[in-house]
JSON list of C-alpha atoms and ligand atoms in Angstrom, two decimals:
[
{"chain": "A", "resi": 16, "resn": "MET", "atom": "CA", "xyz": [-7.73, 5.52, 16.08]},
{"chain": "A", "resi": 17, "resn": "LYS", "atom": "CA", "xyz": [-7.47, 9.24, 16.45]},
{"chain": "A", "resi": 18, "resn": "ILE", "atom": "CA", "xyz": [-4.78, 10.91, 14.34]},
{"chain": "A", "resi": 19, "resn": "THR", "atom": "CA", "xyz": [-3.14, 13.67, 16.35]},
{"chain": "A", "resi": 20, "resn": "SER", "atom": "CA", "xyz": [-0.14, 14.26, 14.09]},
{"chain": "A", "resi": 21, "resn": "ALA", "atom": "CA", "xyz": [1.17, 13.18, 10.71]},
{"chain": "A", "resi": 22, "resn": "GLU", "atom": "CA", "xyz": [4.51, 14.51, 9.50]},
{"chain": "A", "resi": 23, "resn": "PHE", "atom": "CA", "xyz": [6.76, 13.82, 6.55]},
{"chain": "A", "resi": 24, "resn": "VAL", "atom": "CA", "xyz": [10.15, 12.56, 7.71]},
{"chain": "A", "resi": 25, "resn": "VAL", "atom": "CA", "xyz": [12.37, 11.62, 4.77]},
{"chain": "A", "resi": 26, "resn": "SER", "atom": "CA", "xyz": [12.49, 10.37, 1.17]},
{"chain": "A", "resi": 27, "resn": "ASN", "atom": "CA", "xyz": [15.19, 8.12, -0.15]},
{"chain": "A", "resi": 28, "resn": "SER", "atom": "CA", "xyz": [16.01, 5.34, -2.55]},
{"chain": "A", "resi": 29, "resn": "ASP", "atom": "CA", "xyz": [18.19, 3.33, -0.21]},
{"chain": "A", "resi": 30, "resn": "VAL", "atom": "CA", "xyz": [16.70, 1.17, 2.50]},
{"chain": "A", "resi": 31, "resn": "ALA", "atom": "CA", "xyz": [19.90, 1.53, 4.52]},
{"chain": "A", "resi": 32, "resn": "LYS", "atom": "CA", "xyz": [19.16, 5.26, 4.87]},
{"chain": "A", "resi": 33, "resn": "CYS", "atom": "CA", "xyz": [15.59, 4.83, 6.13]},
{"chain": "A", "resi": 34, "resn": "PRO", "atom": "CA", "xyz": [14.92, 6.05, 9.69]},
{"chain": "A", "resi": 35, "resn": "LYS", "atom": "CA", "xyz": [16.74, 4.06, 12.36]},
{"chain": "A", "resi": 36, "resn": "ASP", "atom": "CA", "xyz": [13.87, 4.41, 14.88]},
{"chain": "A", "resi": 37, "resn": "GLN", "atom": "CA", "xyz": [12.46, 1.10, 16.02]},
{"chain": "A", "resi": 38, "resn": "LEU", "atom": "CA", "xyz": [8.87, 2.09, 15.39]},
{"chain": "A", "resi": 39, "resn": "ALA", "atom": "CA", "xyz": [6.22, -0.10, 13.80]},
{"chain": "A", "resi": 40, "resn": "GLU", "atom": "CA", "xyz": [5.92, 0.58, 10.11]},
{"chain": "A", "resi": 41, "resn": "TYR", "atom": "CA", "xyz": [3.15, 0.01, 7.54]},
{"chain": "A", "resi": 42, "resn": "ALA", "atom": "CA", "xyz": [3.87, 0.30, 3.80]},
{"chain": "A", "resi": 43, "resn": "PHE", "atom": "CA", "xyz": [1.55, 0.97, 0.87]},
{"chain": "A", "resi": 44, "resn": "ILE", "atom": "CA", "xyz": [2.41, -0.77, -2.38]},
{"chain": "A", "resi": 45, "resn": "GLY", "atom": "CA", "xyz": [0.67, -1.56, -5.65]},
{"chain": "A", "resi": 46, "resn": "ARG", "atom": "CA", "xyz": [0.54, -0.61, -9.30]},
{"chain": "A", "resi": 47, "resn": "SER", "atom": "CA", "xyz": [1.26, 2.97, -10.26]},
{"chain": "A", "resi": 48, "resn": "ASN", "atom": "CA", "xyz": [-1.84, 5.15, -10.13]},
{"chain": "A", "resi": 49, "resn": "VAL", "atom": "CA", "xyz": [-3.78, 2.68, -7.94]},
{"chain": "A", "resi": 50, "resn": "GLY", "atom": "CA", "xyz": [-4.13, 5.38, -5.28]},
{"chain": "A", "resi": 51, "resn": "LYS", "atom": "CA", "xyz": [-1.44, 4.71, -2.65]},
{"chain": "A", "resi": 52, "resn": "SER", "atom": "CA", "xyz": [-0.56, 8.34, -1.97]},
{"chain": "A", "resi": 53, "resn": "SER", "atom": "CA", "xyz": [-4.21, 9.43, -2.07]},
{"chain": "A", "resi": 54, "resn": "LEU", "atom": "CA", "xyz": [-5.08, 6.76, 0.47]},
{"chain": "A", "resi": 55, "resn": "ILE", "atom": "CA", "xyz": [-2.39, 7.99, 2.86]},
{"chain": "A", "resi": 56, "resn": "ASN", "atom": "CA", "xyz": [-3.80, 11.51, 2.58]},
{"chain": "A", "resi": 57, "resn": "MET", "atom": "CA", "xyz": [-7.32, 10.23, 3.18]},
{"chain": "A", "resi": 58, "resn": "LEU", "atom": "CA", "xyz": [-6.30, 8.19, 6.23]},
{"chain": "A", "resi": 59, "resn": "MET", "atom": "CA", "xyz": [-4.45, 11.17, 7.67]},
{"chain": "A", "resi": 60, "resn": "GLN", "atom": "CA", "xyz": [-7.13, 13.66, 6.56]},
{"chain": "A", "resi": 61, "resn": "ARG", "atom": "CA", "xyz": [-4.42, 15.80, 5.02]},
{"chain": "A", "resi": 62, "resn": "LYS", "atom": "CA", "xyz": [-4.88, 16.95, 1.43]},
{"chain": "A", "resi": 63, "resn": "SER", "atom": "CA", "xyz": [-1.29, 16.93, 0.28]},
{"chain": "A", "resi": 64, "resn": "LEU", "atom": "CA", "xyz": [0.82, 15.13, 2.83]},
{"chain": "A", "resi": 65, "resn": "ALA", "atom": "CA", "xyz": [1.78, 12.58, 0.15]},
{"chain": "A", "resi": 66, "resn": "LYS", "atom": "CA", "xyz": [2.13, 13.81, -3.43]},
{"chain": "A", "resi": 67, "resn": "THR", "atom": "CA", "xyz": [-0.48, 12.50, -5.86]},
{"chain": "A", "resi": 68, "resn": "SER", "atom": "CA", "xyz": [-0.99, 12.79, -9.61]},
{"chain": "A", "resi": 69, "resn": "GLY", "atom": "CA", "xyz": [-3.34, 11.70, -12.35]},
{"chain": "A", "resi": 70, "resn": "ARG", "atom": "CA", "xyz": [-0.29, 10.48, -14.23]},
{"chain": "A", "resi": 71, "resn": "PRO", "atom": "CA", "xyz": [1.29, 7.22, -13.12]},
{"chain": "A", "resi": 72, "resn": "GLY", "atom": "CA", "xyz": [4.82, 7.28, -11.71]},
{"chain": "A", "resi": 73, "resn": "LYS", "atom": "CA", "xyz": [4.39, 10.21, -9.31]},
{"chain": "A", "resi": 74, "resn": "THR", "atom": "CA", "xyz": [5.93, 8.63, -6.22]},
{"chain": "A", "resi": 75, "resn": "GLN", "atom": "CA", "xyz": [9.49, 7.65, -7.04]},
{"chain": "A", "resi": 76, "resn": "LEU", "atom": "CA", "xyz": [11.10, 7.20, -3.63]},
{"chain": "A", "resi": 77, "resn": "ILE", "atom": "CA", "xyz": [10.55, 5.53, -0.26]},
{"chain": "A", "resi": 78, "resn": "ASN", "atom": "CA", "xyz": [8.69, 8.17, 1.79]},
{"chain": "A", "resi": 79, "resn": "HIS", "atom": "CA", "xyz": [8.41, 7.91, 5.55]},
{"chain": "A", "resi": 80, "resn": "PHE", "atom": "CA", "xyz": [5.68, 9.69, 7.50]},
{"chain": "A", "resi": 81, "resn": "ILE", "atom": "CA", "xyz": [5.54, 9.59, 11.29]},
{"chain": "A", "resi": 82, "resn": "ILE", "atom": "CA", "xyz": [2.05, 9.25, 12.71]},
{"chain": "A", "resi": 83, "resn": "ASN", "atom": "CA", "xyz": [1.07, 10.28, 16.25]},
{"chain": "A", "resi": 84, "resn": "LYS", "atom": "CA", "xyz": [4.84, 10.31, 16.92]},
{"chain": "A", "resi": 85, "resn": "GLU", "atom": "CA", "xyz": [4.46, 6.55, 17.37]},
{"chain": "A", "resi": 86, "resn": "TRP", "atom": "CA", "xyz": [4.50, 4.68, 14.08]},
{"chain": "A", "resi": 87, "resn": "PHE", "atom": "CA", "xyz": [5.40, 5.10, 10.42]},
{"chain": "A", "resi": 88, "resn": "LEU", "atom": "CA", "xyz": [3.40, 5.03, 7.23]},
{"chain": "A", "resi": 89, "resn": "VAL", "atom": "CA", "xyz": [5.47, 4.47, 4.10]},
{"chain": "A", "resi": 90, "resn": "ASP", "atom": "CA", "xyz": [4.48, 5.62, 0.64]},
{"chain": "A", "resi": 91, "resn": "LEU", "atom": "CA", "xyz": [6.28, 3.66, -2.08]},
{"chain": "A", "resi": 92, "resn": "PRO", "atom": "CA", "xyz": [6.62, 4.00, -5.85]},
{"chain": "A", "resi": 93, "resn": "GLY", "atom": "CA", "xyz": [4.26, 1.89, -7.90]},
{"chain": "A", "resi": 94, "resn": "TYR", "atom": "CA", "xyz": [5.21, -1.17, -9.84]},
{"chain": "A", "resi": 95, "resn": "GLY", "atom": "CA", "xyz": [4.03, -2.23, -13.28]},
{"chain": "A", "resi": 96, "resn": "TYR", "atom": "CA", "xyz": [4.33, 1.19, -14.86]},
{"chain": "A", "resi": 97, "resn": "ALA", "atom": "CA", "xyz": [5.55, 0.74, -18.42]},
{"chain": "A", "resi": 98, "resn": "ARG", "atom": "CA", "xyz": [6.21, 4.35, -19.37]},
{"chain": "A", "resi": 99, "resn": "VAL", "atom": "CA", "xyz": [9.31, 4.91, -17.27]},
{"chain": "A", "resi": 100, "resn": "SER", "atom": "CA", "xyz": [12.46, 3.77, -19.05]},
{"chain": "A", "resi": 101, "resn": "LYS", "atom": "CA", "xyz": [13.43, 0.15, -18.63]},
{"chain": "A", "resi": 102, "resn": "SER", "atom": "CA", "xyz": [16.58, 0.98, -16.71]},
{"chain": "A", "resi": 103, "resn": "SER", "atom": "CA", "xyz": [14.92, 3.27, -14.16]},
{"chain": "A", "resi": 104, "resn": "LYS", "atom": "CA", "xyz": [12.05, 0.79, -13.78]},
{"chain": "A", "resi": 105, "resn": "LYS", "atom": "CA", "xyz": [14.62, -1.81, -12.84]},
{"chain": "A", "resi": 106, "resn": "VAL", "atom": "CA", "xyz": [16.10, 0.51, -10.23]},
{"chain": "A", "resi": 107, "resn": "PHE", "atom": "CA", "xyz": [12.68, 1.12, -8.68]},
{"chain": "A", "resi": 108, "resn": "GLN", "atom": "CA", "xyz": [12.07, -2.56, -8.51]},
{"chain": "A", "resi": 109, "resn": "LYS", "atom": "CA", "xyz": [15.42, -3.22, -6.94]},
{"chain": "A", "resi": 110, "resn": "PHE", "atom": "CA", "xyz": [15.05, -0.72, -4.13]},
{"chain": "A", "resi": 111, "resn": "ILE", "atom": "CA", "xyz": [11.44, -1.65, -3.53]},
{"chain": "A", "resi": 112, "resn": "THR", "atom": "CA", "xyz": [12.42, -5.32, -3.25]},
{"chain": "A", "resi": 113, "resn": "GLN", "atom": "CA", "xyz": [15.30, -4.41, -0.99]},
{"chain": "A", "resi": 114, "resn": "TYR", "atom": "CA", "xyz": [12.98, -2.35, 1.17]},
{"chain": "A", "resi": 115, "resn": "PHE", "atom": "CA", "xyz": [10.73, -5.37, 1.72]},
{"chain": "A", "resi": 116, "resn": "GLU", "atom": "CA", "xyz": [13.60, -7.81, 2.19]},
{"chain": "A", "resi": 117, "resn": "LYS", "atom": "CA", "xyz": [15.59, -5.69, 4.63]},
{"chain": "A", "resi": 118, "resn": "ARG", "atom": "CA", "xyz": [13.27, -3.40, 6.54]},
{"chain": "A", "resi": 119, "resn": "GLN", "atom": "CA", "xyz": [12.95, -5.05, 9.93]},
{"chain": "A", "resi": 120, "resn": "GLN", "atom": "CA", "xyz": [10.57, -2.41, 11.26]},
{"chain": "A", "resi": 121, "resn": "LEU", "atom": "CA", "xyz": [7.98, -3.34, 8.62]},
{"chain": "A", "resi": 122, "resn": "VAL", "atom": "CA", "xyz": [4.98, -4.86, 10.38]},
{"chain": "A", "resi": 123, "resn": "LEU", "atom": "CA", "xyz": [2.63, -5.18, 7.44]},
{"chain": "A", "resi": 124, "resn": "ALA", "atom": "CA", "xyz": [2.26, -4.10, 3.83]},
{"chain": "A", "resi": 125, "resn": "PHE", "atom": "CA", "xyz": [-1.01, -3.04, 2.29]},
{"chain": "A", "resi": 126, "resn": "VAL", "atom": "CA", "xyz": [-1.21, -4.19, -1.33]},
{"chain": "A", "resi": 127, "resn": "LEU", "atom": "CA", "xyz": [-3.56, -1.85, -3.17]},
{"chain": "A", "resi": 128, "resn": "ILE", "atom": "CA", "xyz": [-5.79, -3.15, -5.94]},
{"chain": "A", "resi": 129, "resn": "ASP", "atom": "CA", "xyz": [-8.11, -1.03, -8.09]},
{"chain": "A", "resi": 130, "resn": "CYS", "atom": "CA", "xyz": [-11.54, -2.52, -7.39]},
{"chain": "A", "resi": 131, "resn": "ARG", "atom": "CA", "xyz": [-12.60, -1.95, -11.02]},
{"chain": "A", "resi": 132, "resn": "HIS", "atom": "CA", "xyz": [-10.09, -4.30, -12.58]},
{"chain": "A", "resi": 133, "resn": "GLU", "atom": "CA", "xyz": [-9.90, -8.03, -13.03]},
{"chain": "A", "resi": 134, "resn": "PRO", "atom": "CA", "xyz": [-7.03, -9.72, -11.22]},
{"chain": "A", "resi": 135, "resn": "GLN", "atom": "CA", "xyz": [-3.75, -8.69, -12.85]},
{"chain": "A", "resi": 136, "resn": "LYS", "atom": "CA", "xyz": [-0.71, -10.92, -13.17]},
{"chain": "A", "resi": 137, "resn": "VAL", "atom": "CA", "xyz": [1.70, -8.30, -11.86]},
{"chain": "A", "resi": 138, "resn": "ASP", "atom": "CA", "xyz": [-0.25, -8.06, -8.57]},
{"chain": "A", "resi": 139, "resn": "MET", "atom": "CA", "xyz": [-0.55, -11.83, -8.26]},
{"chain": "A", "resi": 140, "resn": "ASP", "atom": "CA", "xyz": [3.20, -12.18, -8.88]},
{"chain": "A", "resi": 141, "resn": "PHE", "atom": "CA", "xyz": [3.97, -9.49, -6.34]},
{"chain": "A", "resi": 142, "resn": "MET", "atom": "CA", "xyz": [1.82, -11.11, -3.64]},
{"chain": "A", "resi": 143, "resn": "GLN", "atom": "CA", "xyz": [3.37, -14.48, -4.47]},
{"chain": "A", "resi": 144, "resn": "TRP", "atom": "CA", "xyz": [6.79, -12.96, -3.93]},
{"chain": "A", "resi": 145, "resn": "MET", "atom": "CA", "xyz": [5.65, -11.42, -0.63]},
{"chain": "A", "resi": 146, "resn": "GLY", "atom": "CA", "xyz": [4.41, -14.84, 0.49]},
{"chain": "A", "resi": 147, "resn": "GLU", "atom": "CA", "xyz": [7.66, -16.55, -0.48]},
{"chain": "A", "resi": 148, "resn": "ASN", "atom": "CA", "xyz": [9.55, -13.94, 1.52]},
{"chain": "A", "resi": 149, "resn": "GLN", "atom": "CA", "xyz": [7.16, -14.26, 4.47]},
{"chain": "A", "resi": 150, "resn": "ILE", "atom": "CA", "xyz": [6.19, -10.61, 4.42]},
{"chain": "A", "resi": 151, "resn": "PRO", "atom": "CA", "xyz": [2.74, -10.13, 5.94]},
{"chain": "A", "resi": 152, "resn": "PHE", "atom": "CA", "xyz": [0.29, -8.21, 3.79]},
{"chain": "A", "resi": 153, "resn": "SER", "atom": "CA", "xyz": [-3.35, -7.23, 3.58]},
{"chain": "A", "resi": 154, "resn": "ILE", "atom": "CA", "xyz": [-5.24, -6.10, 0.51]},
{"chain": "A", "resi": 155, "resn": "ILE", "atom": "CA", "xyz": [-6.89, -2.72, 0.05]},
{"chain": "A", "resi": 156, "resn": "PHE", "atom": "CA", "xyz": [-9.33, -2.35, -2.83]},
{"chain": "A", "resi": 157, "resn": "THR", "atom": "CA", "xyz": [-9.26, 1.29, -3.96]},
{"chain": "A", "resi": 158, "resn": "LYS", "atom": "CA", "xyz": [-11.53, 3.69, -5.87]},
{"chain": "A", "resi": 159, "resn": "ALA", "atom": "CA", "xyz": [-14.78, 2.17, -4.56]},
{"chain": "A", "resi": 160, "resn": "ASP", "atom": "CA", "xyz": [-16.58, 5.41, -5.49]},
{"chain": "A", "resi": 161, "resn": "LYS", "atom": "CA", "xyz": [-16.15, 4.41, -9.15]},
{"chain": "A", "resi": 162, "resn": "LEU", "atom": "CA", "xyz": [-18.44, 1.36, -8.93]},
{"chain": "A", "resi": 163, "resn": "LYS", "atom": "CA", "xyz": [-21.90, 0.56, -7.65]},
{"chain": "A", "resi": 164, "resn": "PRO", "atom": "CA", "xyz": [-21.97, -1.57, -4.48]},
{"chain": "A", "resi": 165, "resn": "ASN", "atom": "CA", "xyz": [-23.11, -4.75, -6.25]},
{"chain": "A", "resi": 166, "resn": "ALA", "atom": "CA", "xyz": [-20.32, -4.41, -8.82]},
{"chain": "A", "resi": 167, "resn": "ILE", "atom": "CA", "xyz": [-17.79, -4.05, -5.98]},
{"chain": "A", "resi": 168, "resn": "THR", "atom": "CA", "xyz": [-19.14, -7.18, -4.31]},
{"chain": "A", "resi": 169, "resn": "ARG", "atom": "CA", "xyz": [-18.95, -9.08, -7.60]},
{"chain": "A", "resi": 170, "resn": "ASN", "atom": "CA", "xyz": [-15.36, -7.97, -8.28]},
{"chain": "A", "resi": 171, "resn": "VAL", "atom": "CA", "xyz": [-14.20, -8.71, -4.74]},
{"chain": "A", "resi": 172, "resn": "GLU", "atom": "CA", "xyz": [-15.75, -12.18, -4.97]},
{"chain": "A", "resi": 173, "resn": "ALA", "atom": "CA", "xyz": [-14.02, -12.80, -8.29]},
{"chain": "A", "resi": 174, "resn": "TYR", "atom": "CA", "xyz": [-10.76, -11.58, -6.76]},
{"chain": "A", "resi": 175, "resn": "THR", "atom": "CA", "xyz": [-11.20, -13.90, -3.80]},
{"chain": "A", "resi": 176, "resn": "GLN", "atom": "CA", "xyz": [-11.76, -16.86, -6.13]},
{"chain": "A", "resi": 177, "resn": "LYS", "atom": "CA", "xyz": [-8.59, -16.01, -8.04]},
{"chain": "A", "resi": 178, "resn": "MET", "atom": "CA", "xyz": [-6.58, -15.70, -4.81]},
{"chain": "A", "resi": 179, "resn": "LEU", "atom": "CA", "xyz": [-7.88, -19.06, -3.61]},
{"chain": "A", "resi": 180, "resn": "GLU", "atom": "CA", "xyz": [-6.31, -20.72, -6.64]},
{"chain": "A", "resi": 181, "resn": "THR", "atom": "CA", "xyz": [-2.90, -20.14, -5.05]},
{"chain": "A", "resi": 182, "resn": "TRP", "atom": "CA", "xyz": [-3.56, -19.16, -1.43]},
{"chain": "A", "resi": 183, "resn": "GLU", "atom": "CA", "xyz": [-5.18, -21.20, 1.31]},
{"chain": "A", "resi": 184, "resn": "GLU", "atom": "CA", "xyz": [-7.27, -18.24, 2.34]},
{"chain": "A", "resi": 185, "resn": "MET", "atom": "CA", "xyz": [-8.08, -14.74, 1.20]},
{"chain": "A", "resi": 186, "resn": "PRO", "atom": "CA", "xyz": [-5.94, -12.26, 3.16]},
{"chain": "A", "resi": 187, "resn": "GLN", "atom": "CA", "xyz": [-7.63, -9.64, 5.29]},
{"chain": "A", "resi": 188, "resn": "TYR", "atom": "CA", "xyz": [-8.98, -7.01, 2.91]},
{"chain": "A", "resi": 189, "resn": "PHE", "atom": "CA", "xyz": [-10.58, -3.57, 2.96]},
{"chain": "A", "resi": 190, "resn": "ILE", "atom": "CA", "xyz": [-12.70, -1.63, 0.49]},
{"chain": "A", "resi": 191, "resn": "THR", "atom": "CA", "xyz": [-11.82, 2.05, 0.31]},
{"chain": "A", "resi": 192, "resn": "SER", "atom": "CA", "xyz": [-12.41, 5.28, -1.54]},
{"chain": "A", "resi": 193, "resn": "SER", "atom": "CA", "xyz": [-10.04, 8.16, -0.94]},
{"chain": "A", "resi": 194, "resn": "SER", "atom": "CA", "xyz": [-12.40, 10.68, -2.50]},
{"chain": "A", "resi": 195, "resn": "LYS", "atom": "CA", "xyz": [-15.34, 9.57, -0.31]},
{"chain": "A", "resi": 196, "resn": "GLY", "atom": "CA", "xyz": [-13.43, 8.55, 2.83]},
{"chain": "A", "resi": 197, "resn": "ILE", "atom": "CA", "xyz": [-14.78, 5.00, 2.63]},
{"chain": "A", "resi": 198, "resn": "GLY", "atom": "CA", "xyz": [-12.86, 2.44, 4.72]},
{"chain": "A", "resi": 199, "resn": "ARG", "atom": "CA", "xyz": [-10.93, 4.96, 6.78]},
{"chain": "A", "resi": 200, "resn": "ASP", "atom": "CA", "xyz": [-12.05, 3.76, 10.22]},
{"chain": "A", "resi": 201, "resn": "GLU", "atom": "CA", "xyz": [-11.62, 0.12, 9.27]},
{"chain": "A", "resi": 202, "resn": "VAL", "atom": "CA", "xyz": [-8.02, 0.51, 8.08]},
{"chain": "A", "resi": 203, "resn": "LEU", "atom": "CA", "xyz": [-7.01, 2.74, 11.00]},
{"chain": "A", "resi": 204, "resn": "ASN", "atom": "CA", "xyz": [-8.62, 0.46, 13.58]},
{"chain": "A", "resi": 205, "resn": "TYR", "atom": "CA", "xyz": [-6.85, -2.52, 12.05]},
{"chain": "A", "resi": 206, "resn": "ILE", "atom": "CA", "xyz": [-3.49, -0.73, 12.38]},
{"chain": "A", "resi": 207, "resn": "GLN", "atom": "CA", "xyz": [-4.33, 0.26, 15.94]},
{"chain": "A", "resi": 208, "resn": "ILE", "atom": "CA", "xyz": [-5.15, -3.32, 16.93]},
{"chain": "A", "resi": 209, "resn": "ILE", "atom": "CA", "xyz": [-1.86, -4.55, 15.46]},
{"chain": "A", "resi": 210, "resn": "ASN", "atom": "CA", "xyz": [0.08, -1.74, 17.17]},
{"chain": "A", "resi": 211, "resn": "GLU", "atom": "CA", "xyz": [-1.47, -2.68, 20.50]},
{"chain": "A", "resi": 212, "resn": "GLN", "atom": "CA", "xyz": [-0.39, -6.30, 20.08]},
{"chain": "A", "resi": 213, "resn": "LEU", "atom": "CA", "xyz": [3.26, -5.46, 19.38]},
{"chain": "B", "resi": 315, "resn": "GTP", "atom": "P1", "xyz": [2.10, 6.44, -8.09]},
{"chain": "B", "resi": 315, "resn": "GTP", "atom": "O1", "xyz": [2.71, 7.29, -7.03]},
{"chain": "B", "resi": 315, "resn": "GTP", "atom": "O2", "xyz": [2.29, 7.00, -9.44]},
{"chain": "B", "resi": 315, "resn": "GTP", "atom": "O3", "xyz": [2.54, 5.03, -8.00]},
{"chain": "B", "resi": 315, "resn": "GTP", "atom": "O4", "xyz": [0.50, 6.45, -7.91]},
{"chain": "B", "resi": 315, "resn": "GTP", "atom": "P2", "xyz": [-0.38, 6.28, -6.58]},
{"chain": "B", "resi": 315, "resn": "GTP", "atom": "O5", "xyz": [-0.71, 4.84, -6.42]},
{"chain": "B", "resi": 315, "resn": "GTP", "atom": "O6", "xyz": [0.27, 6.95, -5.42]},
{"chain": "B", "resi": 315, "resn": "GTP", "atom": "O7", "xyz": [-1.72, 7.04, -6.99]},
{"chain": "B", "resi": 315, "resn": "GTP", "atom": "P3", "xyz": [-2.22, 8.50, -6.57]},
{"chain": "B", "resi": 315, "resn": "GTP", "atom": "O8", "xyz": [-2.62, 8.50, -5.14]},
{"chain": "B", "resi": 315, "resn": "GTP", "atom": "O9", "xyz": [-1.23, 9.51, -7.01]},
{"chain": "B", "resi": 315, "resn": "GTP", "atom": "O10", "xyz": [-3.56, 8.58, -7.41]},
{"chain": "B", "resi": 315, "resn": "GTP", "atom": "C1", "xyz": [-3.61, 8.37, -8.79]},
{"chain": "B", "resi": 315, "resn": "GTP", "atom": "C2", "xyz": [-4.86, 8.96, -9.38]},
{"chain": "B", "resi": 315, "resn": "GTP", "atom": "O11", "xyz": [-6.01, 8.25, -8.90]},
{"chain": "B", "resi": 315, "resn": "GTP", "atom": "C3", "xyz": [-5.09, 10.41, -9.00]},
{"chain": "B", "resi": 315, "resn": "GTP", "atom": "O12", "xyz": [-5.66, 11.07, -10.11]},
{"chain": "B", "resi": 315, "resn": "GTP", "atom": "C4", "xyz": [-6.09, 10.33, -7.86]},
{"chain": "B", "resi": 315, "resn": "GTP", "atom": "O13", "xyz": [-6.90, 11.47, -7.73]},
{"chain": "B", "resi": 315, "resn": "GTP", "atom": "C5", "xyz": [-6.92, 9.13, -8.28]},
{"chain": "B", "resi": 315, "resn": "GTP", "atom": "N1", "xyz": [-7.52, 8.46, -7.11]},
{"chain": "B", "resi": 315, "resn": "GTP", "atom": "C6", "xyz": [-6.85, 7.94, -6.06]},
{"chain": "B", "resi": 315, "resn": "GTP", "atom": "N2", "xyz": [-7.69, 7.39, -5.17]},
{"chain": "B", "resi": 315, "resn": "GTP", "atom": "C7", "xyz": [-8.93, 7.56, -5.67]},
{"chain": "B", "resi": 315, "resn": "GTP", "atom": "C8", "xyz": [-10.25, 7.22, -5.22]},
{"chain": "B", "resi": 315, "resn": "GTP", "atom": "O14", "xyz": [-10.47, 6.64, -4.17]},
{"chain": "B", "resi": 315, "resn": "GTP", "atom": "N3", "xyz": [-11.30, 7.56, -6.04]},
{"chain": "B", "resi": 315, "resn": "GTP", "atom": "C9", "xyz": [-11.11, 8.19, -7.22]},
{"chain": "B", "resi": 315, "resn": "GTP", "atom": "N4", "xyz": [-12.19, 8.45, -7.95]},
{"chain": "B", "resi": 315, "resn": "GTP", "atom": "N5", "xyz": [-9.89, 8.54, -7.67]},
{"chain": "B", "resi": 315, "resn": "GTP", "atom": "C10", "xyz": [-8.83, 8.24, -6.92]},
{"chain": "B", "resi": 316, "resn": "MG", "atom": "MG1", "xyz": [2.09, 7.78, -5.17]}
]
């Protein structure tokens, strides 16, 4: 898919205030610091469309971006970040959950997983919750530039085995690096194919 335009639309913490347009929407979710905002910038080939940081907890709101004037990308706050206060963490979780429960325009969520790490309970729990709520998702392994190819393969295989303990099949997944541009065509083509089927 060719990206002809990518523009920030709005940030907010209330799903009821998200854009009313009936456009297909794809959301990026995962642990804080996993690389959600960086991935959006990489896909759009725009350095600072979404705000990124080396410190976890950078994205704190629901951020809508309109792509090719046709569909939305949504950058969300991370989950599983211990350093924000307990009360504000709860608020994040509540509006993130509400976003997924209520946003009818949502076509698919990408759950981002750092390819370096072993399967984490918080991600497993989140995907379980997505499944129970019948919210379609795919997995994106991030930061592939940090590992050698055979280590990536090994970790993805281990991840698949872990998923198969609770899921009938491994969801569609992608391996990406925002710093190297790895996986860009694959993710964008996947979105395009889905958009064409809607
Ligand atoms: P929150 O908004 O805090 O939830 O984080 P996020 O998931 O949006 O992560 P963000 O994109 O801000 O990136 C976090 C850190 O990881 C930054 O220092 C990025 O430069 C780094 N990073 C993101 N993607 C990659 C990648 O593909 N490779 C490498 N080496 N670093 C990455
Ligand atoms: Mg972010």
